[in-house]
Amino acid sequence: MSQLTTHVLDTTLGRPAAGMPVTLAVLVSGTWTELAAGVTDDDGRARSLGPDAVPPGRYRFVFDTAAYFAATGQVGFHPEVAVVFDVADDAHHHVPLLLSPFAYSTYRGS
């Protein structure tokens, strides 16, 4: 399993956000470098996005909410959501996204 994982829940439809494009990037010398790209599965999870282990640093998940909203017939306010977070150790970092067309929230999961 990747050290960095995510999943997306569509709180308006009350179900996982399947089929959402997601990218993972790392900040190196002030520039974002993409590490991986994928799509959420039927459970809204991107289980294998990224390497098994990453060094300490600043990372970013970018969720293509515009593509997801278009595919589900919704009109959204945020065309993408970028969640930036720091990794300071070798622990697993799970970063869920709770999404609706006009709001989102995130937290460090388990």
Short mmCIF file of C-alpha atoms in Angstrom, two decimals:
data_model
loop_
_atom_site.label_atom_id
_atom_site.label_comp_id
_atom_site.label_asym_id
_atom_site.label_seq_id
_atom_site.Cartn_x
_atom_site.Cartn_y
_atom_site.Cartn_z
CA MET A 1 0.00 0.00 0.00
CA SER A 2 1.14 3.52 -0.70
CA GLN A 3 2.29 5.60 2.23
CA LEU A 4 -0.02 8.37 0.98
CA THR A 5 -3.65 7.48 0.30
CA THR A 6 -6.90 9.35 -0.19
CA HIS A 7 -10.58 8.82 -0.73
CA VAL A 8 -13.39 11.14 -1.73
CA LEU A 9 -16.97 11.11 -0.48
CA ASP A 10 -19.70 13.04 -2.29
CA THR A 11 -21.76 14.39 0.60
CA THR A 12 -24.50 15.70 -1.69
CA LEU A 13 -25.18 12.35 -3.36
CA GLY A 14 -24.34 10.42 -0.21
CA ARG A 15 -21.88 8.04 -1.85
CA PRO A 16 -18.21 7.61 -2.74
CA ALA A 17 -16.96 9.86 -5.53
CA ALA A 18 -15.97 7.22 -8.08
CA GLY A 19 -14.08 8.15 -11.23
CA MET A 20 -12.45 11.35 -9.96
CA PRO A 21 -9.00 12.12 -11.40
CA VAL A 22 -6.38 12.73 -8.68
CA THR A 23 -2.71 13.67 -8.88
CA LEU A 24 -0.01 13.53 -6.24
CA ALA A 25 2.93 15.94 -6.30
CA VAL A 26 5.90 16.83 -4.11
CA LEU A 27 7.39 20.28 -3.62
CA VAL A 28 11.08 20.31 -4.61
CA SER A 29 13.04 23.59 -4.55
CA GLY A 30 9.83 25.63 -4.86
CA THR A 31 8.43 23.61 -7.79
CA TRP A 32 5.67 21.00 -7.71
CA THR A 33 6.76 17.71 -9.29
CA GLU A 34 4.08 15.14 -10.12
CA LEU A 35 4.70 11.73 -8.57
CA ALA A 36 1.56 9.89 -9.66
CA ALA A 37 -1.86 10.24 -11.25
CA GLY A 38 -4.91 8.06 -10.94
CA VAL A 39 -8.67 7.85 -10.67
CA THR A 40 -10.78 6.99 -7.65
CA ASP A 41 -12.33 3.52 -7.67
CA ASP A 42 -15.96 2.55 -6.99
CA ASP A 43 -15.35 3.12 -3.28
CA GLY A 44 -13.97 6.62 -3.96
CA ARG A 45 -10.45 5.52 -3.03
CA ALA A 46 -7.12 6.03 -4.76
CA ARG A 47 -5.38 3.11 -3.06
CA SER A 48 -2.22 2.82 -5.13
CA LEU A 49 -1.54 6.47 -5.85
CA GLY A 50 2.08 7.13 -5.15
CA PRO A 51 5.09 5.22 -3.93
CA ASP A 52 5.22 2.76 -1.04
CA ALA A 53 7.40 5.23 0.89
CA VAL A 54 8.18 8.93 0.58
CA PRO A 55 10.80 11.07 2.29
CA PRO A 56 9.75 13.90 4.62
CA GLY A 57 8.54 16.92 2.68
CA ARG A 58 5.55 18.86 1.43
CA TYR A 59 3.04 17.00 -0.74
CA ARG A 60 -0.15 17.87 -2.60
CA PHE A 61 -3.19 15.94 -3.80
CA VAL A 62 -5.09 17.73 -6.59
CA PHE A 63 -8.63 16.52 -7.18
CA ASP A 64 -10.22 17.26 -10.59
CA THR A 65 -13.65 18.11 -9.23
CA ALA A 66 -14.76 19.74 -12.51
CA ALA A 67 -14.45 16.39 -14.33
CA TYR A 68 -16.26 14.59 -11.52
CA PHE A 69 -19.11 17.12 -11.33
CA ALA A 70 -19.56 17.03 -15.11
CA ALA A 71 -19.70 13.21 -15.07
CA THR A 72 -22.34 13.22 -12.31
CA GLY A 73 -24.48 16.02 -13.76
CA GLN A 74 -23.63 18.49 -11.00
CA VAL A 75 -22.49 22.08 -11.31
CA GLY A 76 -19.69 22.86 -8.88
CA PHE A 77 -18.07 26.05 -7.63
CA HIS A 78 -14.54 24.65 -7.18
CA PRO A 79 -13.13 23.21 -10.45
CA GLU A 80 -10.32 21.59 -8.49
CA VAL A 81 -9.33 21.04 -4.90
CA ALA A 82 -5.66 21.12 -3.89
CA VAL A 83 -4.82 19.69 -0.48
CA VAL A 84 -1.28 20.47 0.65
CA PHE A 85 0.19 18.63 3.63
CA ASP A 86 3.52 17.90 5.28
CA VAL A 87 5.04 14.46 5.83
CA ALA A 88 7.47 14.41 8.74
CA ASP A 89 7.86 10.68 9.34
CA ASP A 90 7.39 7.27 7.75
CA ALA A 91 3.82 6.79 9.05
CA HIS A 92 0.90 6.17 6.71
CA HIS A 93 -0.85 9.42 5.75
CA HIS A 94 -4.50 9.15 4.70
CA VAL A 95 -6.08 12.37 3.41
CA PRO A 96 -9.85 12.08 2.84
CA LEU A 97 -11.89 14.70 0.98
CA LEU A 98 -15.56 15.36 1.77
CA LEU A 99 -17.09 17.10 -1.22
CA SER A 100 -20.23 18.92 -2.28
CA PRO A 101 -20.73 21.28 -5.23
CA PHE A 102 -20.16 24.38 -3.08
CA ALA A 103 -17.93 23.23 -0.23
CA TYR A 104 -15.29 20.72 0.80
CA SER A 105 -13.41 19.65 3.89
CA THR A 106 -10.45 17.43 4.57
CA TYR A 107 -8.59 15.98 7.53
CA ARG A 108 -5.81 13.58 8.43
CA GLY A 109 -7.43 10.17 8.50
CA SER A 110 -6.16 6.82 9.65
#
